[in-house]
Short mmCIF file of C-alpha atoms and ligand atoms in Angstrom, two decimals:
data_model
loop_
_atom_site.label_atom_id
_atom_site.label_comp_id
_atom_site.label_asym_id
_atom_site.label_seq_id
_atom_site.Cartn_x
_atom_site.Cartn_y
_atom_site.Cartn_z
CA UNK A 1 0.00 0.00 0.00
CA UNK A 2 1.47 3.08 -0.89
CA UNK A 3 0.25 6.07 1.70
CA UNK A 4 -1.21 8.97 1.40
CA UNK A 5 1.36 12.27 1.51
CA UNK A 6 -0.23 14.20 4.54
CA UNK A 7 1.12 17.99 2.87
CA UNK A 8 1.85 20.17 5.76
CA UNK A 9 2.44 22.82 3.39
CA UNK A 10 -0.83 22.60 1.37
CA UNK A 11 -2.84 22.27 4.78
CA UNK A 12 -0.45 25.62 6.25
CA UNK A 13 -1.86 27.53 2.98
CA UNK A 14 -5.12 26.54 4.06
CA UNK A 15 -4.90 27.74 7.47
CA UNK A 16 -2.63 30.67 6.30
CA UNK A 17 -5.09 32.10 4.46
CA UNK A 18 -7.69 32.14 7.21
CA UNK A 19 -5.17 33.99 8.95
CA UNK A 20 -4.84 36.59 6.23
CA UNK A 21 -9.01 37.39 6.01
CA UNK A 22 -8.97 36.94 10.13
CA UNK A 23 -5.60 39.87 10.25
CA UNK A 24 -7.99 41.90 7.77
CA UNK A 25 -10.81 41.62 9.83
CA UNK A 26 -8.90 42.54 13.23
CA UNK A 27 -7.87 45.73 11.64
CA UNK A 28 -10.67 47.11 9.89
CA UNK A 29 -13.09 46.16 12.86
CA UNK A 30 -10.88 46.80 15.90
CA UNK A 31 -7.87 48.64 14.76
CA UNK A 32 -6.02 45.74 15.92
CA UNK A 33 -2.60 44.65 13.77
CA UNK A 34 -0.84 41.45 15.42
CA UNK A 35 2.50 42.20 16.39
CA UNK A 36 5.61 39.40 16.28
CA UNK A 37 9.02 40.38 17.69
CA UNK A 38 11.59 36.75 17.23
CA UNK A 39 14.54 37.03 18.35
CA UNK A 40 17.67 35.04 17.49
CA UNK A 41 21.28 34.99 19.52
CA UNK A 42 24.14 34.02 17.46
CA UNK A 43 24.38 32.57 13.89
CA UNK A 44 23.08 28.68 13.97
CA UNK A 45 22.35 28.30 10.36
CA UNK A 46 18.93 25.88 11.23
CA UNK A 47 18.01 28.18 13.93
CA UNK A 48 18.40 31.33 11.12
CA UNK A 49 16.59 29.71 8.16
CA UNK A 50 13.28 28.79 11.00
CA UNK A 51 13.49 32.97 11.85
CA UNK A 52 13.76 33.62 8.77
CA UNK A 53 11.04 31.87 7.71
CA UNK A 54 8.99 32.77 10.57
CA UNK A 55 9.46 37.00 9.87
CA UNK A 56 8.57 36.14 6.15
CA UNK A 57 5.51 34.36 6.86
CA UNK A 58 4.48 37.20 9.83
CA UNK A 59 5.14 40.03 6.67
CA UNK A 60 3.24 37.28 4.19
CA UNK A 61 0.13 37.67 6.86
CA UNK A 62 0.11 41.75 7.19
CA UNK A 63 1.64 41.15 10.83
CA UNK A 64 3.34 43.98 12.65
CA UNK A 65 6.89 42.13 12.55
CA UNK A 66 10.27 42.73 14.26
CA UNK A 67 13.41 41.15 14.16
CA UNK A 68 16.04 40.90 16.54
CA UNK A 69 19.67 39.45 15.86
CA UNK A 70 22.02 39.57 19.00
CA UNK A 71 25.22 38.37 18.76
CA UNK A 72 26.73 34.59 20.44
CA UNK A 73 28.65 36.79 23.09
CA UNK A 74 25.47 39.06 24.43
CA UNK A 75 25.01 38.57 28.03
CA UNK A 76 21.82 37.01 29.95
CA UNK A 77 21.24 40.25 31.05
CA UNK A 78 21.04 42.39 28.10
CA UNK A 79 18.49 39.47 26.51
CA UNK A 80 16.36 39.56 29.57
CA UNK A 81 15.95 43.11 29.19
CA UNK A 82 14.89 43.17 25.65
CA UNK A 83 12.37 40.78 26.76
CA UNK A 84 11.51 43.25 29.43
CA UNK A 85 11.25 46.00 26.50
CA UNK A 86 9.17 43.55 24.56
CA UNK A 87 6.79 42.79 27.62
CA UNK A 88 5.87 46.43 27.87
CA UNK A 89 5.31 47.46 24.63
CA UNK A 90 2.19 48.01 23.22
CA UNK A 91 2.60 46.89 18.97
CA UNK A 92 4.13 43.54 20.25
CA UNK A 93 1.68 40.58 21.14
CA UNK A 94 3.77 37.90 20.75
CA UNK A 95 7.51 36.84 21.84
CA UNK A 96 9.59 34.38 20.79
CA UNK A 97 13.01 33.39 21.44
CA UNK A 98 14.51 31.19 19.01
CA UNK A 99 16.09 28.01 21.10
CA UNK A 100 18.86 26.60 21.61
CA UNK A 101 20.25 29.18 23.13
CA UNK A 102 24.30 29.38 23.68
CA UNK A 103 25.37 27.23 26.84
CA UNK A 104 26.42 30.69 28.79
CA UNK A 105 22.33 31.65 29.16
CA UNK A 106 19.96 30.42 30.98
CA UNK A 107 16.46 29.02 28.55
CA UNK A 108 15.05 28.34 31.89
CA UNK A 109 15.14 32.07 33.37
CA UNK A 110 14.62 33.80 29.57
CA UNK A 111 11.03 31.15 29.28
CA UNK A 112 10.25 32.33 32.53
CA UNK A 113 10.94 36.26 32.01
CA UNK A 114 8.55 36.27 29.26
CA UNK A 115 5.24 37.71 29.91
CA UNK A 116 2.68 34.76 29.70
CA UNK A 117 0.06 36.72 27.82
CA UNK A 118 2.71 37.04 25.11
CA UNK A 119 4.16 33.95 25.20
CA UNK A 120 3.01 32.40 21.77
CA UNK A 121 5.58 29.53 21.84
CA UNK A 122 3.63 27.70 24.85
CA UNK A 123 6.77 27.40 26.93
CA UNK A 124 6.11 29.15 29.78
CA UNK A 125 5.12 27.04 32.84
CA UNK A 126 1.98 28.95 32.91
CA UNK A 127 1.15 27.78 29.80
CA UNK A 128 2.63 24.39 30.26
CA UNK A 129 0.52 24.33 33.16
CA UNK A 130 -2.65 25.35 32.05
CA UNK A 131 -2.54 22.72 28.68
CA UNK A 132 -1.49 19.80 31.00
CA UNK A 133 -4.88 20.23 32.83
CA UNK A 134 -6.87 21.20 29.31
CA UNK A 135 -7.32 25.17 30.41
CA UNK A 136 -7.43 27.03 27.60
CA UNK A 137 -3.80 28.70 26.33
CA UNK A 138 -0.98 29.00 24.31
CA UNK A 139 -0.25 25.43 22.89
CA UNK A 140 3.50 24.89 21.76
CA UNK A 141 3.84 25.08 17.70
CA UNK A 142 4.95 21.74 16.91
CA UNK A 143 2.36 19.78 19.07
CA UNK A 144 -0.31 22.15 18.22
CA UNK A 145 0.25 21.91 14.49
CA UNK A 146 0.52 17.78 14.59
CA UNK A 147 -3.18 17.88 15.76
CA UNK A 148 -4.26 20.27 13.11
CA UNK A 149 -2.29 17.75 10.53
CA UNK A 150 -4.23 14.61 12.04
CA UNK A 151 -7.62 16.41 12.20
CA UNK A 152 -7.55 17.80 8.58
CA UNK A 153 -6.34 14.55 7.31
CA UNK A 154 -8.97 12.82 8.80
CA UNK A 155 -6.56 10.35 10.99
CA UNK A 156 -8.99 8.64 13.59
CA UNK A 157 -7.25 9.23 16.98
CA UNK A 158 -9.93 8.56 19.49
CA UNK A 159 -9.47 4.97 21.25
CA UNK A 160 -5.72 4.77 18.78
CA UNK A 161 -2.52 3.12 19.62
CA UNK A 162 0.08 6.45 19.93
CA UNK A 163 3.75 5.73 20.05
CA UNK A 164 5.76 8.70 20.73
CA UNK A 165 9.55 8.78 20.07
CA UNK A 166 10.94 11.58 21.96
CA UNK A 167 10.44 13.28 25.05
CA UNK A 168 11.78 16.86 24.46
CA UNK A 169 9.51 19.98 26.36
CA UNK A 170 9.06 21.58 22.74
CA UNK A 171 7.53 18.06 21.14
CA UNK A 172 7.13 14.83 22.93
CA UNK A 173 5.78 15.62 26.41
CA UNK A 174 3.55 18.12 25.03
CA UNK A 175 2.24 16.05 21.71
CA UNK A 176 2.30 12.64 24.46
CA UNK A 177 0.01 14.94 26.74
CA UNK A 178 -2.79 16.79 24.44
CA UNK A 179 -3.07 13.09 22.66
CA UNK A 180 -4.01 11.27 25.92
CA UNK A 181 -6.71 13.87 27.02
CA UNK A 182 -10.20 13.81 25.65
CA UNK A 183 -9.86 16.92 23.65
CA UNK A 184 -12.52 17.44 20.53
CA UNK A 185 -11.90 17.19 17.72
CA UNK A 186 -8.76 15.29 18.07
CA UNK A 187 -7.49 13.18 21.74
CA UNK A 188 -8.58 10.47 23.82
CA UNK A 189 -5.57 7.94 22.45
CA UNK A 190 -3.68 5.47 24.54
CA UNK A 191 -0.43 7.07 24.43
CA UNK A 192 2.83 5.29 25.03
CA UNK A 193 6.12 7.78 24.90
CA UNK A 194 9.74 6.19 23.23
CA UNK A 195 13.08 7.96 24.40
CA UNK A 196 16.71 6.55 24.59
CA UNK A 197 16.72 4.97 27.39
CA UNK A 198 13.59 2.86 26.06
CA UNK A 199 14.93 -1.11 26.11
CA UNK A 200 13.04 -2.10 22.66
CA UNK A 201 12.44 0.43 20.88
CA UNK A 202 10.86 -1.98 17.60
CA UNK A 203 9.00 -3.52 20.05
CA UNK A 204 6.62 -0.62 20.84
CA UNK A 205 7.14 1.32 17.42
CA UNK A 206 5.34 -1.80 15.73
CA UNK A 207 1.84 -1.31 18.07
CA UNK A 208 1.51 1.87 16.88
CA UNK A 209 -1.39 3.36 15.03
CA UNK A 210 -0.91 6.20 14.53
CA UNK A 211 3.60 6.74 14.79
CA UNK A 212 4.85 10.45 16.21
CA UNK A 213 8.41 10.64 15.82
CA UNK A 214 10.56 13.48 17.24
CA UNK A 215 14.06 11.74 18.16
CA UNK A 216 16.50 14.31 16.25
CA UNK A 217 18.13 11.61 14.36
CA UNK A 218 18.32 10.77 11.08
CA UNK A 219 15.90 7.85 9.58
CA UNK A 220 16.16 6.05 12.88
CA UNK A 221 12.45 4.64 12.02
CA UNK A 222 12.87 2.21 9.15
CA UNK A 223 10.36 -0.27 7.40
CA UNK A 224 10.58 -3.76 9.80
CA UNK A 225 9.78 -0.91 12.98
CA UNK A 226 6.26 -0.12 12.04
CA UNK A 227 3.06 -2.38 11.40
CA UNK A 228 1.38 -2.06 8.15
CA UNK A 229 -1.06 1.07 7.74
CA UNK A 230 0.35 2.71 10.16
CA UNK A 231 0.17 6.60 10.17
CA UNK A 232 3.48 8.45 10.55
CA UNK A 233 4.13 12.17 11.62
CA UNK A 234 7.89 12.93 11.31
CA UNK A 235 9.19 15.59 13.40
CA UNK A 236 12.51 15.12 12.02
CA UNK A 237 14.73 17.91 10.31
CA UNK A 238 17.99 16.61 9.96
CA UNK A 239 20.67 18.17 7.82
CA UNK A 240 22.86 15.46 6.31
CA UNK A 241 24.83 17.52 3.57
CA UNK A 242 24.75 20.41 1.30
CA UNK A 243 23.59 21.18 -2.35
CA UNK A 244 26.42 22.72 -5.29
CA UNK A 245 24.31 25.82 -5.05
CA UNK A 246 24.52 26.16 -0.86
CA UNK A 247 21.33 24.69 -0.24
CA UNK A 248 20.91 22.55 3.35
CA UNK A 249 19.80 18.91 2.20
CA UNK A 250 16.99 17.57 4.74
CA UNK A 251 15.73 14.13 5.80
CA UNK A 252 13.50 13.28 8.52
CA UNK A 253 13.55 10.79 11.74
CA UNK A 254 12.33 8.39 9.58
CA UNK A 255 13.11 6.74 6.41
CA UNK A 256 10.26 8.12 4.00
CA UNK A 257 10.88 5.84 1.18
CA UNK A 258 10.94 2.59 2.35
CA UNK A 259 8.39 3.05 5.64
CA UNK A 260 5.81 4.74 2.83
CA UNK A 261 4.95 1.81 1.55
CA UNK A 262 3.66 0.10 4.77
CA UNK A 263 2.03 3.18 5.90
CA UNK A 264 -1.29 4.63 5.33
CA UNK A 265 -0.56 7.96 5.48
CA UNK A 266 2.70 10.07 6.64
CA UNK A 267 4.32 13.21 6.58
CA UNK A 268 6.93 14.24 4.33
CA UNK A 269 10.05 15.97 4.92
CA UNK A 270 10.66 18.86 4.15
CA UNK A 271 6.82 19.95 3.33
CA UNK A 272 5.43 18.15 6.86
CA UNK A 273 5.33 19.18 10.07
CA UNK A 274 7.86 22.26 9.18
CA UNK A 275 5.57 24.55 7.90
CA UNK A 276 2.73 23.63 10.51
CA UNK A 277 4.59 24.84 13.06
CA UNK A 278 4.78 28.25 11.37
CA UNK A 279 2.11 28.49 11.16
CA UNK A 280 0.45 27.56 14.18
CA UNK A 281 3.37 30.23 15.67
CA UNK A 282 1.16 33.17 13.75
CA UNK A 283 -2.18 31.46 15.03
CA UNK A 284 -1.26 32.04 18.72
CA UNK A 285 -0.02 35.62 17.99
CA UNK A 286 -3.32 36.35 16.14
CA UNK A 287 -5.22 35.07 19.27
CA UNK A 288 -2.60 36.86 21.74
CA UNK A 289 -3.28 39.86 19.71
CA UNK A 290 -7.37 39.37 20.21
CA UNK A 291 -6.28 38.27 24.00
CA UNK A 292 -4.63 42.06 24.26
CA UNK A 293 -7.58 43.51 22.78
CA UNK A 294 -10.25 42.10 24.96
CA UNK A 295 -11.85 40.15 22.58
CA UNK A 296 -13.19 36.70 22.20
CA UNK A 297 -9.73 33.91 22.06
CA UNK A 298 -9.22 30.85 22.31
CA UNK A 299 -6.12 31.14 24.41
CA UNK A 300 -7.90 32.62 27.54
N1 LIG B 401 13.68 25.65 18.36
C1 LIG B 401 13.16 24.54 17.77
N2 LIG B 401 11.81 24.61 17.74
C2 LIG B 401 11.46 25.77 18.34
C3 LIG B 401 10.21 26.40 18.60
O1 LIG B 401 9.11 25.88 18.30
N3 LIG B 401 10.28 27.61 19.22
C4 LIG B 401 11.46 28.19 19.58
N4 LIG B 401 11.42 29.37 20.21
N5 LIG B 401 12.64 27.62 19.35
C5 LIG B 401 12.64 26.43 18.73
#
């Protein structure tokens, strides 16, 4: 059986242009223009090319955009401050700080200095908090996307097999967590959650249903690891060389070609989860915009 391509990218133009009409609406009604500040320390090629692509798709929407570039040296100081800058002003609904962050700052104290209400990544405990128990809030990108993906594909979750490969804060605990509540229009899975330490991996990848995979290495799912109609997200985006023209060659966690022909439906990489998560970023600054402007969201 060859499976269907779940298209992140067509189902992010979907939602994108939504957005658009929704941005429209919020400024000829209310006067209201969502405002974006990302901000990136140092010069990690992956972590530039997702800010890039994040300020073009902000622009792209008629967002009120700002980007900051500090350099590897700047001090945990001078970045909590901008926060603090970016807290108080007005234009700005949503913060992000573009992670990993270099070794001499603290991501614990710079998720914690920014202001909840603004914090349209879903990392602060608040939030974190708050989606654990099913209160409405920020959901992180990635996780928040996958369930868009499944919904809009038409994956049957309720009552599924999930197998979870990864237990980062941005993906796995969050993606493990929202899947195991009984959340409409997509939850109520048994949900088991993979991670290295996990004795057979094979073992538990080959119950799965429906097959989330967010381990951070390179086609470590292949064909004899999954059961036949299986559906796959990949959270995967590893680079593994480089074009003649300069171009960053990507594969996911999980070897497309071979594990697509068992499956029923997966996610491609690049085109999959990549642009979801984009796009579920200017989602949650659209409702922290409405959130700002006292009206109706879905985020509080
Ligand atoms: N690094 C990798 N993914 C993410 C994300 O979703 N948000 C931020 N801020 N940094 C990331």
């Amino acid at each position: 059986m060859a499976a269907k391509i779940i298209s992140g990218k067509e189902i992010s133009q979907e939602i994108r242009q939504e957005l658009r009409q929704e941005v429209q609406e919020l400024q000829e009604k209310h006067g209201v223009v969502p405002g974006l500040v990302t901000i990136l320390v140092g010069e990690n090629p992956a972590s530039v090319s997702y800010v890039t692509a994040k300020q073009r798709t902000a622009k792209d929407l008629g967002f009120y955009s700002v980007q900051e570039n500090l350099p590897e040296e700047v001090s945990e100081d001078e970045l909590l401050q901008m926060i603090e800058k970016y807290n108080k002003d007005e234009k700005i609904h949503g913060i992000l700080v573009q992670l990993p962050l270099p070794k001499h700052i603290n991501e614990r104290k710079v998720i914690h200095a920014i202001d909840p209400r603004k914090d349209v990544d879903g990392f602060h405990p608040v939030n974190v908090g708050k989606m654990v128990i099913g209160e409405p809030c920020f959901l992180p990108c990635t996780p928040h996307g996958i369930l868009v993906m499944l919904h809009r594909a038409g994956v049957e979750v309720d009552g599924a097999e999930v197998v979870v490969v990864g237990r980062s804060n941005i993906v796995g605990k969050p993606i493990a967590n929202l899947l195991l509540q009984k959340r409409k229009p997509v939850g109520n899975a048994t949900v088991t959650v993979c991670h290295t330490g996990t004795r057979d991996l094979a073992a538990h990848t080959r119950r799965a249903d429906i097959l989330i995979v967010a381990a951070g290495r390179p086609k470590v799912i292949t064909a004899d690891m999954v059961k036949e109609g299986v559906v796959v997200i990949d959270v995967g985006v590893n680079r593994i060389g480089t074009t003649p023209e300069g171009k960053a060659i990507l594969c996911g966690d999980v070897d497309f070609e071979a594990v697509k022909e068992k499956a029923s439906a997966i996610t491609p990489v690049p085109g999959g989860v990549g642009p979801m998560t984009i796009t579920m970023l200017m989602k949650n600054t659209v409702e922290a915009a409405k959130l700002w402007a006292g009206l109706p969201s879905e985020v509080g």
